[in-house]
């Protein structure tokens, strides 16, 4: 049997389309939204999620995630909402990790009741998961590491508990990327990415993807055709091109993040650093066991009374205050005002997302320039 190529090789080579017109080595971009049907069983159509450019990206991400098939979307939220609406109907129940991307939290909190779907947000250890599942539970949704506090979940443990009860598990793997974490190998059923972040990687593309085993991916595609959140061909091509450097970007970003976390951990203006790569982080051993690296997202609390999150962000020269993540440039945000603004104040307080919390998405610049910028802003 031919050995499976390394992830680096798959980033470059998996899923390309042949260019028979010119012999060029890049995938052609097929833009038509009308295609002849007389001699075809299946008409390619963007909102049927079956175009060649969509398939090229799906194949690449499936190679990286160890999945059989997938569906490419116009945003991460289109992927998340479509997958949840595929798995759940009125009368069902879902268990979700309590610390989630704020948009996912808001989608569930605002829509599920209206749709007649029960839900519980839980701090998802395997034991808590076992307690939270009911005979009506059909889906379990989690992130790891979490947004914004980088908690690490025991993916194998949670997947085992859910599988024994016939519950489908879904992970938002945006923060880790398939370069650092392959949840399907740990027993998770569906892997979702906001491709807007690391997969796209250049802060210029909105997209999302869900991958799974073939039968489940077919169900998701079926539902997606009703909901319609598809991605057009030029954007598919941009994503395919970005994925060719995913491994290089993530490796460099991860190395930079460790340098910055160590720098912040020593800084007197910083009360606490949240980064799984620090040995002091409660999820360090688990992350070491289930990830290939600790990722490029980190967060830190400012020490009370010294400076404010707003002041620090305004004093930075290189690091850009911005509300997204995963790009080649280092960005910073206050989750209480950005990613988690839709949560109630009491929910944010309970989860530990204070006004003094700053979240860094570390880029590919030289780490010394980044720490110098932070030093100047914090001192
Ligand atoms: C972890 C995570 N998942 C999902 C999303 C939603 O992705 P999108 O903005 O592409 O819809 C985000 C957006 O910030 C995110 O941070």
CSV table of C-alpha atoms and ligand atoms in Angstrom, one decimal:
chain,number,residue,atom,x,y,z
A,1,UNK,CA,0.0,0.0,0.0
A,2,UNK,CA,1.3,3.5,-0.8
A,3,UNK,CA,2.0,5.4,2.4
A,4,UNK,CA,-0.2,8.4,3.1
A,5,UNK,CA,1.8,11.6,2.2
A,6,UNK,CA,2.9,13.8,5.1
A,7,UNK,CA,0.6,16.8,5.9
A,8,UNK,CA,3.0,19.2,4.3
A,9,UNK,CA,2.9,17.4,1.0
A,10,UNK,CA,-0.9,17.1,1.2
A,11,UNK,CA,-1.2,20.9,1.8
A,12,UNK,CA,0.6,21.4,-1.5
A,13,UNK,CA,-0.7,18.5,-3.7
A,14,UNK,CA,-4.0,17.1,-2.4
A,15,UNK,CA,-7.1,18.0,-4.4
A,16,UNK,CA,-5.7,20.0,-7.4
A,17,UNK,CA,-7.7,20.1,-10.6
A,18,UNK,CA,-6.0,19.3,-13.9
A,19,UNK,CA,-5.7,22.1,-16.4
A,20,UNK,CA,-6.3,20.3,-19.7
A,21,UNK,CA,-6.6,23.5,-21.7
A,22,UNK,CA,-3.1,24.8,-21.0
A,23,UNK,CA,-1.2,22.1,-19.0
A,24,UNK,CA,-0.8,24.7,-16.3
A,25,UNK,CA,0.0,23.3,-12.8
A,26,UNK,CA,-2.7,25.4,-11.0
A,27,UNK,CA,-6.4,24.5,-10.8
A,28,UNK,CA,-8.5,26.3,-13.4
A,29,UNK,CA,-11.3,28.4,-12.0
A,30,UNK,CA,-14.7,27.3,-13.3
A,31,UNK,CA,-17.1,30.3,-12.9
A,32,UNK,CA,-20.3,29.1,-14.7
A,33,UNK,CA,-23.5,29.1,-12.7
A,34,UNK,CA,-25.3,27.6,-15.7
A,35,UNK,CA,-24.1,24.2,-17.1
A,36,UNK,CA,-25.4,21.9,-19.8
A,37,UNK,CA,-27.5,19.1,-18.4
A,38,UNK,CA,-28.5,16.9,-21.3
A,39,UNK,CA,-25.6,14.4,-21.2
A,40,UNK,CA,-24.9,14.6,-17.4
A,41,UNK,CA,-26.3,12.8,-14.4
A,42,UNK,CA,-25.3,15.7,-12.0
A,43,UNK,CA,-25.3,19.3,-13.0
A,44,UNK,CA,-22.6,21.3,-11.3
A,45,UNK,CA,-24.1,24.2,-9.5
A,46,UNK,CA,-22.5,26.3,-6.7
A,47,UNK,CA,-25.5,26.0,-4.4
A,48,UNK,CA,-25.6,22.2,-4.9
A,49,UNK,CA,-22.1,22.2,-3.3
A,50,UNK,CA,-20.8,20.0,-6.2
A,51,UNK,CA,-18.6,22.2,-8.4
A,52,UNK,CA,-15.1,21.3,-9.4
A,53,UNK,CA,-13.5,24.2,-7.4
A,54,UNK,CA,-15.5,23.3,-4.3
A,55,UNK,CA,-14.5,19.6,-4.7
A,56,UNK,CA,-10.8,20.5,-5.0
A,57,UNK,CA,-10.8,22.3,-1.7
A,58,UNK,CA,-12.9,19.6,0.0
A,59,UNK,CA,-10.5,17.0,-1.1
A,60,UNK,CA,-7.5,18.9,0.3
A,61,UNK,CA,-9.1,19.5,3.6
A,62,UNK,CA,-10.3,15.9,3.8
A,63,UNK,CA,-6.7,14.8,3.2
A,64,UNK,CA,-5.5,17.0,6.1
A,65,UNK,CA,-8.3,16.0,8.5
A,66,UNK,CA,-8.4,12.3,7.6
A,67,UNK,CA,-12.1,12.6,6.6
A,68,UNK,CA,-13.9,11.0,3.7
A,69,UNK,CA,-16.0,13.9,2.4
A,70,UNK,CA,-17.0,17.4,3.2
A,71,UNK,CA,-19.0,20.5,2.3
A,72,UNK,CA,-17.5,23.9,1.7
A,73,UNK,CA,-19.5,27.0,2.9
A,74,UNK,CA,-19.5,30.8,2.5
A,75,UNK,CA,-18.6,31.3,6.2
A,76,UNK,CA,-17.8,29.4,9.3
A,77,UNK,CA,-21.2,30.2,10.7
A,78,UNK,CA,-22.9,28.7,7.6
A,79,UNK,CA,-21.0,25.5,8.3
A,80,UNK,CA,-21.9,25.5,12.0
A,81,UNK,CA,-25.6,26.3,11.5
A,82,UNK,CA,-26.0,23.8,8.7
A,83,UNK,CA,-24.3,21.0,10.6
A,84,UNK,CA,-26.4,21.6,13.7
A,85,UNK,CA,-29.6,21.8,11.7
A,86,UNK,CA,-28.7,18.6,9.9
A,87,UNK,CA,-28.3,16.7,13.2
A,88,UNK,CA,-31.1,18.3,15.2
A,89,UNK,CA,-34.9,18.6,14.8
A,90,UNK,CA,-37.8,19.7,17.1
A,91,UNK,CA,-37.9,17.6,20.3
A,92,UNK,CA,-34.1,16.8,20.1
A,93,UNK,CA,-31.6,17.9,22.6
A,94,UNK,CA,-28.0,19.2,22.2
A,95,UNK,CA,-25.1,19.4,24.6
A,96,UNK,CA,-22.6,22.2,23.9
A,97,UNK,CA,-19.5,23.3,25.5
A,98,UNK,CA,-20.1,26.4,27.6
A,99,UNK,CA,-17.1,28.3,26.3
A,100,UNK,CA,-17.6,28.6,22.5
A,101,UNK,CA,-17.1,31.2,19.8
A,102,UNK,CA,-19.7,33.9,20.7
A,103,UNK,CA,-21.5,33.6,17.3
A,104,UNK,CA,-22.1,29.9,17.8
A,105,UNK,CA,-23.3,30.5,21.4
A,106,UNK,CA,-25.7,33.2,20.1
A,107,UNK,CA,-27.0,31.1,17.3
A,108,UNK,CA,-28.0,28.3,19.7
A,109,UNK,CA,-29.3,30.6,22.5
A,110,UNK,CA,-31.4,32.7,20.1
A,111,UNK,CA,-32.7,30.1,17.6
A,112,UNK,CA,-32.9,26.7,19.3
A,113,UNK,CA,-35.8,27.5,21.6
A,114,UNK,CA,-37.8,28.8,18.6
A,115,UNK,CA,-37.1,25.6,16.7
A,116,UNK,CA,-38.1,23.4,19.7
A,117,UNK,CA,-34.6,22.0,20.2
A,118,UNK,CA,-33.5,21.6,23.9
A,119,UNK,CA,-29.9,22.5,24.8
A,120,UNK,CA,-27.4,22.7,27.7
A,121,UNK,CA,-24.1,24.5,27.8
A,122,UNK,CA,-21.7,22.5,29.9
A,123,UNK,CA,-18.0,22.6,31.0
A,124,UNK,CA,-17.3,19.6,28.8
A,125,UNK,CA,-15.1,17.1,30.7
A,126,UNK,CA,-16.0,13.5,29.8
A,127,UNK,CA,-17.7,13.1,33.2
A,128,UNK,CA,-19.8,16.2,32.8
A,129,UNK,CA,-20.6,15.1,29.2
A,130,UNK,CA,-21.9,11.8,30.5
A,131,UNK,CA,-24.1,13.6,33.1
A,132,UNK,CA,-25.5,16.1,30.5
A,133,UNK,CA,-26.5,13.6,27.8
A,134,UNK,CA,-30.2,12.6,27.9
A,135,UNK,CA,-32.1,10.0,25.8
A,136,UNK,CA,-33.1,12.9,23.5
A,137,UNK,CA,-29.5,14.2,22.9
A,138,UNK,CA,-28.5,13.9,19.3
A,139,UNK,CA,-25.5,16.2,19.0
A,140,UNK,CA,-22.6,17.3,21.1
A,141,UNK,CA,-20.7,20.4,20.0
A,142,UNK,CA,-17.3,21.6,21.3
A,143,UNK,CA,-14.1,23.6,20.6
A,144,UNK,CA,-10.6,22.8,21.7
A,145,UNK,CA,-8.6,24.9,22.4
A,146,UNK,CA,-11.5,27.1,23.3
A,147,UNK,CA,-12.1,30.7,22.2
A,148,UNK,CA,-11.0,32.9,24.0
A,149,UNK,CA,-9.4,31.2,27.1
A,150,UNK,CA,-7.7,28.2,25.4
A,151,UNK,CA,-9.1,25.5,27.6
A,152,UNK,CA,-8.2,22.1,26.2
A,153,UNK,CA,-10.9,19.4,26.1
A,154,UNK,CA,-10.3,15.7,26.3
A,155,UNK,CA,-11.4,14.9,22.8
A,156,UNK,CA,-11.0,11.1,22.9
A,157,UNK,CA,-12.7,10.9,26.3
A,158,UNK,CA,-15.7,13.0,25.2
A,159,UNK,CA,-16.0,11.2,21.9
A,160,UNK,CA,-16.1,7.8,23.7
A,161,UNK,CA,-18.8,8.9,26.1
A,162,UNK,CA,-20.9,10.3,23.2
A,163,UNK,CA,-20.4,7.4,20.9
A,164,UNK,CA,-21.5,4.9,23.5
A,165,UNK,CA,-24.8,6.8,23.8
A,166,UNK,CA,-25.3,7.2,20.0
A,167,UNK,CA,-24.6,10.9,20.0
A,168,UNK,CA,-22.9,12.6,17.0
A,169,UNK,CA,-19.9,14.7,18.1
A,170,UNK,CA,-19.0,18.0,16.3
A,171,UNK,CA,-15.8,20.0,16.9
A,172,UNK,CA,-15.0,23.5,15.7
A,173,UNK,CA,-11.3,22.9,15.0
A,174,UNK,CA,-10.6,26.5,13.8
A,175,UNK,CA,-8.1,27.4,16.5
A,176,UNK,CA,-6.0,24.2,16.2
A,177,UNK,CA,-6.1,23.7,12.4
A,178,UNK,CA,-5.6,20.2,11.0
A,179,UNK,CA,-1.9,20.8,11.1
A,180,UNK,CA,-1.9,20.6,14.9
A,181,UNK,CA,-5.0,18.5,15.6
A,182,UNK,CA,-6.9,15.8,13.7
A,183,UNK,CA,-10.1,15.2,15.8
A,184,UNK,CA,-11.5,12.4,13.5
A,185,UNK,CA,-8.5,10.2,14.5
A,186,UNK,CA,-9.5,10.8,18.2
A,187,UNK,CA,-13.1,9.7,17.5
A,188,UNK,CA,-15.0,12.9,16.7
A,189,UNK,CA,-17.6,12.6,13.9
A,190,UNK,CA,-17.7,16.1,12.3
A,191,UNK,CA,-14.9,18.7,12.0
A,192,UNK,CA,-15.8,22.3,11.2
A,193,UNK,CA,-13.5,25.2,10.4
A,194,UNK,CA,-14.1,28.9,10.0
A,195,UNK,CA,-11.9,29.0,6.9
A,196,UNK,CA,-11.9,32.7,7.3
A,197,UNK,CA,-9.2,32.2,9.9
A,198,UNK,CA,-6.1,30.0,9.5
A,199,UNK,CA,-7.2,28.1,6.4
A,200,UNK,CA,-7.6,31.3,4.4
A,201,UNK,CA,-4.8,32.8,6.5
A,202,UNK,CA,-4.6,36.3,4.9
A,203,UNK,CA,-7.6,38.1,6.4
A,204,UNK,CA,-9.2,38.5,3.0
A,205,UNK,CA,-11.5,35.5,2.5
A,206,UNK,CA,-14.7,34.4,4.3
A,207,UNK,CA,-15.5,30.7,4.2
A,208,UNK,CA,-16.2,27.6,6.2
A,209,UNK,CA,-16.0,23.8,5.8
A,210,UNK,CA,-17.4,20.7,7.5
A,211,UNK,CA,-15.8,17.3,6.9
A,212,UNK,CA,-16.9,13.9,8.2
A,213,UNK,CA,-17.4,10.3,7.0
A,214,UNK,CA,-19.1,10.0,3.6
A,215,UNK,CA,-22.7,9.2,4.8
A,216,UNK,CA,-22.8,12.1,7.3
A,217,UNK,CA,-21.2,14.5,4.8
A,218,UNK,CA,-24.0,13.6,2.3
A,219,UNK,CA,-26.6,14.4,4.9
A,220,UNK,CA,-24.9,17.8,5.6
A,221,UNK,CA,-24.7,18.5,1.9
A,222,UNK,CA,-28.4,17.7,1.5
A,223,UNK,CA,-29.3,20.2,4.2
A,224,UNK,CA,-26.9,22.7,2.9
A,225,UNK,CA,-28.7,22.7,-0.5
A,226,UNK,CA,-31.8,24.0,1.4
A,227,UNK,CA,-29.9,26.6,3.4
A,228,UNK,CA,-27.7,27.7,0.6
A,229,UNK,CA,-24.5,29.1,2.2
A,230,UNK,CA,-22.2,28.1,-0.6
A,231,UNK,CA,-18.8,29.4,-1.7
A,232,UNK,CA,-18.1,30.8,-5.3
A,233,UNK,CA,-15.3,29.6,-7.6
A,234,UNK,CA,-12.9,32.5,-7.3
A,235,UNK,CA,-13.0,32.2,-3.4
A,236,UNK,CA,-12.6,28.4,-3.7
A,237,UNK,CA,-9.4,29.0,-5.7
A,238,UNK,CA,-8.1,31.6,-3.2
A,239,UNK,CA,-8.7,29.1,-0.4
A,240,UNK,CA,-7.0,26.3,-2.3
A,241,UNK,CA,-4.0,28.5,-2.9
A,242,UNK,CA,-3.9,29.5,0.8
A,243,UNK,CA,-4.0,25.9,2.0
A,244,UNK,CA,-0.8,25.2,0.1
A,245,UNK,CA,1.1,27.2,2.8
A,246,UNK,CA,-1.0,26.3,5.8
A,247,UNK,CA,1.7,24.1,7.4
A,248,UNK,CA,4.4,26.7,7.0
A,249,UNK,CA,2.3,29.5,8.4
A,250,UNK,CA,1.0,27.5,11.4
A,251,UNK,CA,4.4,26.2,12.3
A,252,UNK,CA,5.9,29.7,12.3
A,253,UNK,CA,2.8,31.2,14.1
A,254,UNK,CA,3.0,28.5,16.8
A,255,UNK,CA,6.7,29.1,17.4
A,256,UNK,CA,6.1,32.8,17.7
A,257,UNK,CA,3.2,32.3,20.1
A,258,UNK,CA,5.4,30.4,22.5
A,259,UNK,CA,8.0,33.2,22.6
A,260,UNK,CA,5.2,35.8,23.2
A,261,UNK,CA,3.5,33.7,25.9
A,262,UNK,CA,6.8,33.3,27.7
A,263,UNK,CA,7.5,37.0,27.4
A,264,UNK,CA,4.0,38.0,28.7
A,265,UNK,CA,4.2,35.5,31.6
A,266,UNK,CA,7.2,37.4,33.0
A,267,UNK,CA,5.7,40.9,32.4
A,268,UNK,CA,4.6,42.8,35.6
A,269,UNK,CA,1.6,44.4,33.8
A,270,UNK,CA,0.2,40.9,33.0
A,271,UNK,CA,-1.8,39.0,35.7
A,272,UNK,CA,-2.3,35.7,33.8
A,273,UNK,CA,-1.4,34.2,30.4
A,274,UNK,CA,-3.7,31.5,28.8
A,275,UNK,CA,-1.6,29.4,26.4
A,276,UNK,CA,-1.5,25.6,26.4
A,277,UNK,CA,2.2,25.6,25.4
A,278,UNK,CA,3.1,27.0,28.9
A,279,UNK,CA,3.8,24.1,31.3
A,280,UNK,CA,1.8,26.1,33.9
A,281,UNK,CA,-1.4,25.8,31.7
A,282,UNK,CA,-3.9,23.3,33.2
A,283,UNK,CA,-4.4,21.7,29.8
A,284,UNK,CA,-0.7,21.5,28.9
A,285,UNK,CA,-0.3,17.7,29.2
A,286,UNK,CA,-3.6,17.0,27.4
A,287,UNK,CA,-2.6,19.3,24.6
A,288,UNK,CA,0.8,17.6,24.3
A,289,UNK,CA,-1.0,14.2,24.1
A,290,UNK,CA,-3.7,15.1,21.5
A,291,UNK,CA,-2.1,18.0,19.5
A,292,UNK,CA,1.1,18.3,17.4
A,293,UNK,CA,1.7,21.8,18.6
A,294,UNK,CA,0.0,24.3,20.9
A,295,UNK,CA,-1.3,26.8,18.3
A,296,UNK,CA,-0.9,30.5,17.7
A,297,UNK,CA,-3.8,31.8,19.8
A,298,UNK,CA,-3.2,33.1,23.3
A,299,UNK,CA,-4.9,35.4,25.8
A,300,UNK,CA,-3.8,37.4,28.8
A,301,UNK,CA,-5.4,39.3,31.7
A,302,UNK,CA,-4.0,42.7,32.4
A,303,UNK,CA,-3.1,43.3,36.1
A,304,UNK,CA,-5.8,45.5,37.6
A,305,UNK,CA,-5.0,49.2,38.0
A,306,UNK,CA,-1.9,49.4,35.8
A,307,UNK,CA,-3.3,50.0,32.4
A,308,UNK,CA,-6.5,49.2,30.4
A,309,UNK,CA,-7.1,46.9,27.4
A,310,UNK,CA,-8.0,49.9,25.3
A,311,UNK,CA,-4.8,51.8,26.2
A,312,UNK,CA,-2.6,48.8,25.4
A,313,UNK,CA,-4.3,48.3,22.0
A,314,UNK,CA,-4.0,51.9,21.1
A,315,UNK,CA,-0.3,52.0,22.0
A,316,UNK,CA,0.7,49.1,19.8
A,317,UNK,CA,2.4,50.1,16.5
A,318,UNK,CA,2.9,46.7,14.7
A,319,UNK,CA,0.2,44.5,16.2
A,320,UNK,CA,-3.2,45.5,14.8
A,321,UNK,CA,-6.3,45.7,17.0
A,322,UNK,CA,-8.7,43.7,14.8
A,323,UNK,CA,-11.8,41.5,15.4
A,324,UNK,CA,-10.8,38.3,13.5
A,325,UNK,CA,-7.9,35.9,13.8
A,326,UNK,CA,-5.6,33.4,12.0
A,327,UNK,CA,-4.0,35.8,9.5
A,328,UNK,CA,-0.3,36.2,8.7
A,329,UNK,CA,-0.3,39.4,10.6
A,330,UNK,CA,-0.5,39.5,14.4
A,331,UNK,CA,-3.8,40.9,15.7
A,332,UNK,CA,-5.2,41.7,19.1
A,333,UNK,CA,-8.7,42.1,20.4
A,334,UNK,CA,-10.7,42.4,23.6
A,335,UNK,CA,-13.1,39.4,23.4
A,336,UNK,CA,-15.6,41.2,25.7
A,337,UNK,CA,-16.0,43.8,22.9
A,338,UNK,CA,-15.6,41.6,19.9
A,339,UNK,CA,-16.0,37.8,19.6
A,340,UNK,CA,-18.0,37.5,22.8
A,341,UNK,CA,-19.9,40.8,22.8
A,342,UNK,CA,-23.2,38.9,22.2
A,343,UNK,CA,-22.9,37.0,25.5
A,344,UNK,CA,-24.7,38.6,28.5
A,345,UNK,CA,-22.4,40.3,31.1
A,346,UNK,CA,-23.1,37.6,33.6
A,347,UNK,CA,-22.2,34.9,31.2
A,348,UNK,CA,-19.0,36.6,30.4
A,349,UNK,CA,-18.2,37.1,34.0
A,350,UNK,CA,-18.9,33.4,34.8
A,351,UNK,CA,-16.7,32.2,32.0
A,352,UNK,CA,-13.8,34.6,33.0
A,353,UNK,CA,-14.0,36.9,30.0
A,354,UNK,CA,-13.4,40.3,31.6
A,355,UNK,CA,-12.8,43.7,30.2
A,356,UNK,CA,-9.1,43.2,31.1
A,357,UNK,CA,-8.7,40.2,28.8
A,358,UNK,CA,-6.9,40.6,25.6
A,359,UNK,CA,-6.6,37.8,22.9
A,360,UNK,CA,-3.7,37.6,20.5
A,361,UNK,CA,-3.7,35.9,17.2
A,362,UNK,CA,0.0,35.5,16.5
A,363,UNK,CA,1.3,36.0,12.9
A,364,UNK,CA,4.4,35.1,11.0
A,365,UNK,CA,6.4,38.3,11.7
A,366,UNK,CA,9.8,38.0,13.5
A,367,UNK,CA,8.9,37.3,17.2
A,368,UNK,CA,11.4,39.9,18.5
A,369,UNK,CA,9.5,42.7,16.7
A,370,UNK,CA,6.3,41.4,18.3
A,371,UNK,CA,7.6,41.2,21.8
A,372,UNK,CA,9.2,44.7,21.4
A,373,UNK,CA,5.9,46.1,20.3
A,374,UNK,CA,4.1,44.5,23.3
A,375,UNK,CA,6.8,45.7,25.7
A,376,UNK,CA,6.4,49.3,24.6
A,377,UNK,CA,2.6,49.2,24.9
A,378,UNK,CA,2.6,47.5,28.3
A,379,UNK,CA,5.4,49.3,30.0
B,1,LIG,C1,-13.7,29.6,16.6
B,1,LIG,C2,-14.6,30.3,15.6
B,1,LIG,N1,-15.5,29.5,15.0
B,1,LIG,C3,-16.3,30.0,14.0
B,1,LIG,C4,-16.3,31.3,13.7
B,1,LIG,C5,-17.3,31.9,12.7
B,1,LIG,O1,-16.6,32.0,11.5
B,1,LIG,P1,-17.1,33.0,10.3
B,1,LIG,O2,-16.8,34.4,10.8
B,1,LIG,O3,-16.3,32.6,9.1
B,1,LIG,O4,-18.5,32.8,10.1
B,1,LIG,C6,-15.4,32.2,14.3
B,1,LIG,C7,-15.3,33.6,14.0
B,1,LIG,O5,-14.6,34.4,14.6
B,1,LIG,C8,-14.5,31.6,15.3
B,1,LIG,O6,-13.6,32.4,15.9
